[in-house]
CSV table of C-alpha atoms in Angstrom, one decimal:
chain,number,residue,atom,x,y,z
A,19,MET,CA,-2.3,-168.5,16.6
A,20,ARG,CA,-5.5,-170.1,18.0
A,21,ARG,CA,-4.9,-168.3,21.3
A,22,ALA,CA,-4.4,-165.0,19.6
A,23,TRP,CA,-7.9,-165.4,17.7
A,24,LYS,CA,-9.4,-166.2,20.9
A,25,ARG,CA,-8.0,-163.2,22.6
A,26,ALA,CA,-9.0,-160.9,19.7
A,27,GLY,CA,-12.6,-162.5,19.9
A,28,LEU,CA,-12.9,-161.6,23.5
A,29,VAL,CA,-11.7,-158.0,22.9
A,30,LEU,CA,-14.2,-157.7,20.1
A,31,LEU,CA,-17.1,-159.1,22.4
A,32,ALA,CA,-15.9,-156.7,25.2
A,33,GLY,CA,-16.1,-153.8,22.7
A,34,LEU,CA,-19.5,-154.8,21.5
A,35,ALA,CA,-20.8,-155.0,25.1
A,36,LEU,CA,-19.4,-151.5,25.9
A,37,VAL,CA,-21.1,-150.1,22.8
A,38,CYS,CA,-24.4,-151.7,23.5
A,39,GLY,CA,-24.2,-150.7,27.2
A,40,ALA,CA,-23.5,-147.1,26.0
A,41,VAL,CA,-26.6,-147.3,23.8
A,42,VAL,CA,-28.9,-148.4,26.5
A,43,VAL,CA,-27.6,-145.8,28.9
A,44,GLN,CA,-28.0,-143.0,26.4
A,45,SER,CA,-31.4,-144.2,25.4
A,46,GLN,CA,-32.5,-143.7,29.1
A,47,ARG,CA,-30.9,-140.3,29.8
A,48,HIS,CA,-33.1,-137.4,29.1
A,49,PRO,CA,-31.9,-133.8,29.5
A,50,PRO,CA,-33.8,-132.1,32.4
A,51,LEU,CA,-36.5,-129.5,31.7
A,52,ASP,CA,-36.3,-127.7,35.1
A,53,PRO,CA,-33.9,-125.0,33.7
A,54,TYR,CA,-36.6,-123.9,31.3
A,55,ARG,CA,-39.7,-123.9,33.6
A,56,SER,CA,-39.5,-120.0,34.0
A,57,LEU,CA,-39.9,-119.7,30.2
A,58,THR,CA,-43.3,-121.3,30.2
A,59,LEU,CA,-45.9,-119.0,28.9
A,60,PRO,CA,-48.8,-118.1,31.2
A,61,GLU,CA,-52.5,-119.2,30.8
A,62,ALA,CA,-54.2,-117.0,28.3
A,63,PRO,CA,-56.7,-114.5,29.6
A,64,SER,CA,-60.4,-115.1,28.6
A,65,GLY,CA,-60.5,-112.1,26.2
A,66,ALA,CA,-57.5,-113.2,24.1
A,67,ALA,CA,-58.4,-113.1,20.3
A,68,VAL,CA,-56.4,-116.3,19.5
A,69,ARG,CA,-55.3,-118.9,21.9
A,70,VAL,CA,-53.1,-122.1,21.3
A,71,ARG,CA,-52.8,-125.3,23.3
A,72,PHE,CA,-49.8,-127.6,22.9
A,73,ALA,CA,-50.2,-131.3,23.2
A,74,GLY,CA,-46.7,-132.7,22.6
A,75,THR,CA,-44.7,-133.3,19.5
A,76,THR,CA,-46.1,-130.8,16.8
A,77,THR,CA,-49.8,-131.1,17.9
A,78,LEU,CA,-51.1,-127.5,18.3
A,79,LEU,CA,-54.7,-126.4,18.6
A,80,PHE,CA,-55.4,-123.0,17.4
A,81,GLU,CA,-58.8,-121.4,18.4
A,82,ASP,CA,-60.6,-117.9,18.4
A,83,GLY,CA,-64.0,-118.7,20.0
A,84,GLU,CA,-65.5,-119.3,16.6
A,85,THR,CA,-63.2,-121.7,14.8
A,86,ALA,CA,-60.8,-124.3,16.1
A,87,TRP,CA,-58.3,-126.3,14.1
A,88,MET,CA,-55.4,-128.4,14.8
A,89,THR,CA,-52.0,-129.5,13.4
A,90,ASP,CA,-51.2,-133.3,13.5
A,91,GLY,CA,-53.5,-134.4,16.2
A,92,PHE,CA,-51.0,-137.1,17.4
A,93,PHE,CA,-52.1,-138.8,20.6
A,94,SER,CA,-51.5,-142.5,20.4
A,95,ARG,CA,-47.8,-142.3,20.9
A,96,PRO,CA,-47.0,-146.0,20.7
A,97,SER,CA,-44.2,-147.3,22.8
A,98,PHE,CA,-40.6,-147.4,21.5
A,99,PRO,CA,-40.5,-151.2,21.4
A,100,ALA,CA,-43.7,-151.3,19.5
A,101,VAL,CA,-42.5,-148.8,16.9
A,102,ALA,CA,-39.1,-150.5,16.5
A,103,LEU,CA,-40.2,-154.1,16.5
A,104,GLY,CA,-43.8,-154.3,15.6
A,105,ARG,CA,-46.8,-152.8,13.7
A,106,ILE,CA,-48.5,-149.8,15.0
A,107,ALA,CA,-52.0,-148.2,14.6
A,108,PRO,CA,-54.0,-145.3,16.1
A,109,ASP,CA,-55.1,-146.0,19.7
A,110,PRO,CA,-58.8,-144.7,19.7
A,111,ALA,CA,-58.8,-144.5,23.6
A,112,ALA,CA,-55.7,-142.3,23.7
A,113,ILE,CA,-57.1,-140.2,20.9
A,114,ASP,CA,-60.4,-139.7,22.9
A,115,SER,CA,-58.6,-138.9,25.9
A,116,GLY,CA,-56.4,-136.3,24.3
A,117,LEU,CA,-59.4,-134.6,22.6
A,118,LYS,CA,-61.1,-134.5,26.0
A,119,ARG,CA,-58.1,-133.0,27.7
A,120,LEU,CA,-58.1,-130.2,25.1
A,121,ASP,CA,-62.0,-129.8,25.4
A,122,VAL,CA,-62.3,-130.5,21.7
A,123,THR,CA,-65.6,-131.8,20.2
A,124,ARG,CA,-65.5,-130.0,16.8
A,125,LEU,CA,-62.7,-128.9,14.6
A,126,ALA,CA,-62.8,-127.3,11.1
A,127,ALA,CA,-59.6,-129.1,10.1
A,128,VAL,CA,-56.6,-131.4,11.0
A,129,VAL,CA,-53.5,-130.4,9.3
A,130,PRO,CA,-50.4,-132.7,9.5
A,131,VAL,CA,-47.2,-130.9,8.9
A,132,HIS,CA,-46.0,-134.1,7.0
A,133,SER,CA,-46.9,-137.7,6.9
A,134,HIS,CA,-44.5,-139.6,9.2
A,135,TYR,CA,-46.5,-141.6,11.8
A,136,ASP,CA,-45.8,-139.2,14.8
A,137,HIS,CA,-47.7,-136.5,12.7
A,138,ALA,CA,-50.3,-138.0,10.5
A,139,MET,CA,-51.2,-141.5,11.9
A,140,ASP,CA,-54.0,-140.4,14.1
A,141,ALA,CA,-55.2,-137.4,12.0
A,142,PRO,CA,-57.9,-139.3,10.2
A,143,LEU,CA,-59.5,-140.6,13.4
A,144,VAL,CA,-59.3,-137.1,14.9
A,145,ALA,CA,-61.0,-135.8,11.8
A,146,GLN,CA,-63.7,-138.5,12.1
A,147,ARG,CA,-64.4,-137.7,15.9
A,148,THR,CA,-64.6,-133.8,15.3
A,149,GLY,CA,-66.2,-133.5,11.8
A,150,ALA,CA,-63.0,-131.9,10.5
A,151,LEU,CA,-61.4,-131.8,7.0
A,152,LEU,CA,-58.1,-133.6,6.8
A,153,ILE,CA,-55.9,-131.1,4.9
A,154,GLY,CA,-52.6,-132.1,3.4
A,155,SER,CA,-50.4,-133.5,0.8
A,156,GLY,CA,-51.5,-136.6,-1.3
A,157,SER,CA,-49.5,-138.8,1.0
A,158,THR,CA,-51.6,-137.5,4.0
A,159,LEU,CA,-54.7,-138.0,2.1
A,160,ASN,CA,-53.7,-141.6,1.5
A,161,VAL,CA,-53.3,-142.1,5.4
A,162,GLY,CA,-57.0,-140.6,5.5
A,163,ARG,CA,-58.2,-143.1,2.9
A,164,GLY,CA,-56.7,-146.1,4.6
A,165,LEU,CA,-58.7,-145.3,7.7
A,166,GLY,CA,-61.8,-144.9,5.7
A,167,LEU,CA,-62.2,-141.1,5.6
A,168,GLY,CA,-64.5,-140.1,2.7
A,169,GLU,CA,-63.2,-138.0,-0.2
A,170,ASP,CA,-65.6,-135.2,1.0
A,171,ARG,CA,-63.5,-134.9,4.2
A,172,LEU,CA,-60.1,-134.8,2.3
A,173,ARG,CA,-58.6,-131.6,1.0
A,174,GLU,CA,-55.3,-131.9,-1.0
A,175,VAL,CA,-53.0,-128.9,-1.0
A,176,ARG,CA,-50.0,-128.0,-2.9
A,177,PRO,CA,-47.1,-125.6,-2.3
A,178,GLY,CA,-48.3,-122.0,-2.4
A,179,ASP,CA,-51.8,-122.9,-1.8
A,180,SER,CA,-53.9,-121.1,0.9
A,181,VAL,CA,-56.9,-122.3,2.9
A,182,THR,CA,-59.3,-120.2,4.7
A,183,LEU,CA,-60.8,-121.6,8.1
A,184,GLY,CA,-63.2,-119.1,9.6
A,185,ARG,CA,-61.1,-116.0,10.3
A,186,PHE,CA,-57.8,-118.1,10.0
A,187,THR,CA,-55.8,-118.2,6.8
A,188,LEU,CA,-53.3,-121.0,6.3
A,189,ARG,CA,-50.6,-120.7,3.7
A,190,PHE,CA,-48.6,-123.9,2.7
A,191,VAL,CA,-44.9,-123.5,1.8
A,192,ALA,CA,-42.8,-126.3,0.8
A,193,SER,CA,-40.2,-127.2,3.4
A,194,ARG,CA,-37.8,-130.3,4.1
A,195,HIS,CA,-37.4,-132.8,6.9
A,196,SER,CA,-34.5,-132.6,9.2
A,197,PRO,CA,-31.9,-135.0,8.1
A,198,THR,CA,-31.9,-138.2,10.3
A,199,PRO,CA,-30.8,-141.8,9.9
A,200,PHE,CA,-34.2,-142.4,8.5
A,201,THR,CA,-34.7,-139.3,6.2
A,202,ASP,CA,-31.9,-137.7,4.3
A,203,GLY,CA,-33.6,-134.2,4.4
A,204,THR,CA,-33.8,-134.0,0.5
A,205,THR,CA,-35.6,-137.0,-0.9
A,206,VAL,CA,-39.3,-136.9,-0.8
A,207,GLU,CA,-40.9,-140.3,-0.3
A,208,THR,CA,-44.5,-140.6,-0.9
A,209,ILE,CA,-47.4,-142.8,0.2
A,210,ASP,CA,-49.0,-143.8,-3.0
A,211,ALA,CA,-51.8,-145.9,-1.9
A,212,PRO,CA,-54.3,-146.0,1.0
A,213,LEU,CA,-52.4,-146.9,4.2
A,214,VAL,CA,-54.3,-149.4,6.2
A,215,PRO,CA,-52.8,-150.0,9.7
A,216,PRO,CA,-51.5,-151.7,11.6
A,217,ALA,CA,-48.3,-151.2,9.7
A,218,ARG,CA,-44.5,-150.8,10.3
A,219,PHE,CA,-43.6,-147.2,11.3
A,220,ASN,CA,-41.8,-146.6,8.0
A,221,ALA,CA,-45.0,-147.1,6.0
A,222,TRP,CA,-45.9,-143.6,7.1
A,223,ARG,CA,-43.5,-142.1,4.5
A,224,GLU,CA,-42.7,-138.3,4.8
A,225,GLY,CA,-44.7,-136.9,1.9
A,226,GLN,CA,-44.6,-133.2,1.5
A,227,CYS,CA,-43.0,-131.2,4.5
A,228,TRP,CA,-44.7,-128.0,5.2
A,229,SER,CA,-43.8,-124.6,6.6
A,230,LEU,CA,-47.3,-123.6,7.7
A,231,LEU,CA,-48.0,-119.9,7.7
A,232,VAL,CA,-51.0,-118.9,9.9
A,233,GLU,CA,-52.6,-115.5,9.9
A,234,HIS,CA,-55.9,-114.4,11.8
A,235,ALA,CA,-58.1,-111.4,10.7
A,236,ALA,CA,-57.9,-109.9,14.2
A,237,GLY,CA,-54.1,-109.7,13.8
A,238,GLY,CA,-51.2,-112.0,14.5
A,239,ARG,CA,-49.1,-114.1,12.2
A,240,TRP,CA,-47.4,-117.4,13.1
A,241,LEU,CA,-45.2,-120.0,11.5
A,242,VAL,CA,-45.4,-123.6,12.3
A,243,GLN,CA,-42.1,-125.2,11.3
A,244,GLY,CA,-42.8,-128.9,12.1
A,245,SER,CA,-39.4,-130.3,11.3
A,246,ALA,CA,-35.9,-128.9,11.8
A,247,GLY,CA,-35.4,-128.9,8.0
A,248,PHE,CA,-35.6,-126.0,5.5
A,249,ILE,CA,-35.4,-125.0,1.9
A,250,PRO,CA,-32.9,-122.1,1.3
A,251,GLY,CA,-34.9,-119.0,0.4
A,252,ALA,CA,-38.4,-120.6,0.8
A,253,LEU,CA,-39.6,-118.3,3.4
A,254,SER,CA,-37.9,-115.1,2.0
A,255,GLY,CA,-40.4,-112.2,2.0
A,256,GLN,CA,-42.8,-113.9,4.6
A,257,HIS,CA,-43.5,-112.5,8.0
A,258,ALA,CA,-44.4,-114.1,11.3
A,259,ASP,CA,-44.6,-112.7,14.9
A,260,THR,CA,-43.8,-116.0,16.4
A,261,VAL,CA,-42.3,-119.4,15.1
A,262,PHE,CA,-43.4,-122.7,16.5
A,263,LEU,CA,-39.9,-124.0,15.8
A,264,GLY,CA,-39.5,-127.9,15.2
A,265,VAL,CA,-36.2,-128.6,17.0
A,266,GLY,CA,-36.1,-132.5,16.9
A,267,THR,CA,-32.5,-133.6,16.2
A,268,LEU,CA,-31.3,-130.1,16.2
A,269,GLY,CA,-29.0,-130.7,19.3
A,270,LYS,CA,-27.1,-133.3,17.1
A,271,LYS,CA,-26.5,-130.9,14.3
A,272,ASP,CA,-23.2,-128.9,14.0
A,273,THR,CA,-23.1,-125.1,14.3
A,274,ALA,CA,-23.2,-124.5,10.6
A,275,TYR,CA,-26.5,-126.3,10.2
A,276,ARG,CA,-28.1,-124.6,13.3
A,277,THR,CA,-26.8,-121.3,12.1
A,278,ALA,CA,-28.5,-122.0,8.5
A,279,TYR,CA,-31.8,-123.1,10.2
A,280,TRP,CA,-32.0,-120.0,12.4
A,281,ASN,CA,-31.3,-117.7,9.5
A,282,GLU,CA,-33.7,-119.5,6.9
A,283,VAL,CA,-36.6,-119.8,9.4
A,284,VAL,CA,-36.5,-117.4,12.4
A,285,LYS,CA,-34.6,-114.4,10.9
A,286,ALA,CA,-36.2,-114.9,7.4
A,287,VAL,CA,-39.8,-114.2,8.8
A,288,GLY,CA,-38.6,-111.4,11.2
A,289,ALA,CA,-40.0,-113.3,14.3
A,290,ARG,CA,-39.8,-111.7,17.8
A,291,ARG,CA,-40.7,-115.1,19.5
A,292,VAL,CA,-39.7,-118.6,19.2
A,293,ILE,CA,-41.5,-121.5,20.9
A,294,PRO,CA,-39.7,-124.9,20.6
A,295,ILE,CA,-41.8,-127.8,19.5
A,296,HIS,CA,-41.1,-131.4,18.6
A,297,TRP,CA,-38.6,-131.7,21.4
A,298,ASP,CA,-40.4,-134.4,23.5
A,299,ALA,CA,-39.9,-138.2,23.6
A,300,PHE,CA,-43.1,-138.9,21.5
A,301,TRP,CA,-43.5,-142.6,22.8
A,302,VAL,CA,-44.1,-141.4,26.2
A,303,PRO,CA,-47.9,-141.5,26.9
A,304,LEU,CA,-49.7,-138.0,27.4
A,305,ASP,CA,-51.0,-139.2,30.8
A,306,GLN,CA,-47.5,-138.8,31.9
A,307,PRO,CA,-45.3,-135.5,32.0
A,308,LEU,CA,-43.5,-134.7,28.7
A,309,VAL,CA,-39.8,-135.6,28.8
A,310,ALA,CA,-37.1,-134.4,26.4
A,311,MET,CA,-35.9,-136.9,23.8
A,312,PRO,CA,-33.0,-139.1,25.1
A,313,LEU,CA,-29.5,-138.3,24.5
A,314,LEU,CA,-29.2,-141.2,22.2
A,315,GLY,CA,-31.2,-139.4,19.4
A,316,ASP,CA,-31.1,-135.6,20.4
A,317,ASP,CA,-29.6,-133.1,23.0
A,318,PHE,CA,-32.3,-130.6,24.0
A,319,GLU,CA,-29.9,-128.9,26.4
A,320,THR,CA,-27.6,-128.0,23.6
A,321,THR,CA,-30.6,-127.0,21.5
A,322,MET,CA,-31.9,-124.6,24.1
A,323,HIS,CA,-28.5,-123.2,24.8
A,324,ASP,CA,-28.0,-122.5,21.2
A,325,LEU,CA,-31.5,-120.9,20.6
A,326,GLN,CA,-31.1,-118.8,23.8
A,327,ALA,CA,-27.7,-117.4,22.6
A,328,ARG,CA,-29.0,-116.6,19.1
A,329,ALA,CA,-32.1,-115.1,20.5
A,330,THR,CA,-30.3,-112.8,22.8
A,331,ARG,CA,-28.0,-111.6,20.0
A,332,ASP,CA,-30.9,-111.1,17.6
A,333,GLY,CA,-33.6,-109.6,20.1
A,334,VAL,CA,-35.8,-112.6,19.9
A,335,GLU,CA,-37.8,-114.1,22.8
A,336,VAL,CA,-37.6,-117.9,23.5
A,337,ARG,CA,-40.6,-119.3,25.5
A,338,MET,CA,-41.9,-122.7,26.2
A,339,ALA,CA,-45.5,-123.8,25.6
A,340,PRO,CA,-47.5,-125.2,28.6
A,341,THR,CA,-48.9,-128.6,27.9
A,342,PHE,CA,-52.7,-128.7,27.3
A,343,THR,CA,-53.2,-125.2,28.7
A,344,ARG,CA,-54.4,-122.2,26.5
A,345,PHE,CA,-51.8,-119.6,25.9
A,346,VAL,CA,-51.5,-116.6,23.7
A,347,PRO,CA,-49.0,-117.3,21.0
């Protein structure tokens, strides 16, 4: 009997070793980006009315020569071990470097698409450095308060609200986060007091997720869908020429979910172009080339195959945003 228990223990240990080994391997495997290089949008001509620049994850800089504003402003990108095992905080040097690469000195607003750390953690420091308003949910504003941003620099918005920034109009539509092991995609956990970093990554609770509709007076309508979640019918009756489509974890979803997401976001607004965002491993510093999320957490190859098939069927163009380079959205 003792020998049998010993043999069973060895088998169990061997199984655990195999599982751990598989986890380590998958955490280091990143789908290649080379197959999608030809989809990269060209640099914007100097006379373009609206230009956008992409800085990884869901950080997008919109500008028209008069007004500039930014979603998220996430530049710190703490390492995976720091996120998993320690406490994290904004990295001022990384933020300054990111703003310099974007040629940003002044912003009208910083608008996190929700309040997780990879969207809202840096936003108050970006606002401080650029004279911007921090615009978002009550949870996002508590991130700002925790970093000492004054009340005159905070603007709370609720579902259905619109904000005018120069010739841009932003409309905030309630949405949901993609279901993950950390977020069920339905429950909204809020930040109910000023969040003072450093803190564990899960202190940056989701708050309200936004589908952010953007319109410019010179023409053009865009949708920033920061997470691969949705509320059925929420975007019905809305229009956008281009969707900046959050695709994080989409490659691990089943066909039914991907179909619903496409229908409720891309088809609902009648978009003719889709630009994937939130596909990169957001703990890789921005002084290194962006890489796709590792296969342990997502499958960008599956995502792109699925998007391109749906786009071909529905007459939609799939393009990739260049990093830090102005392009026409």
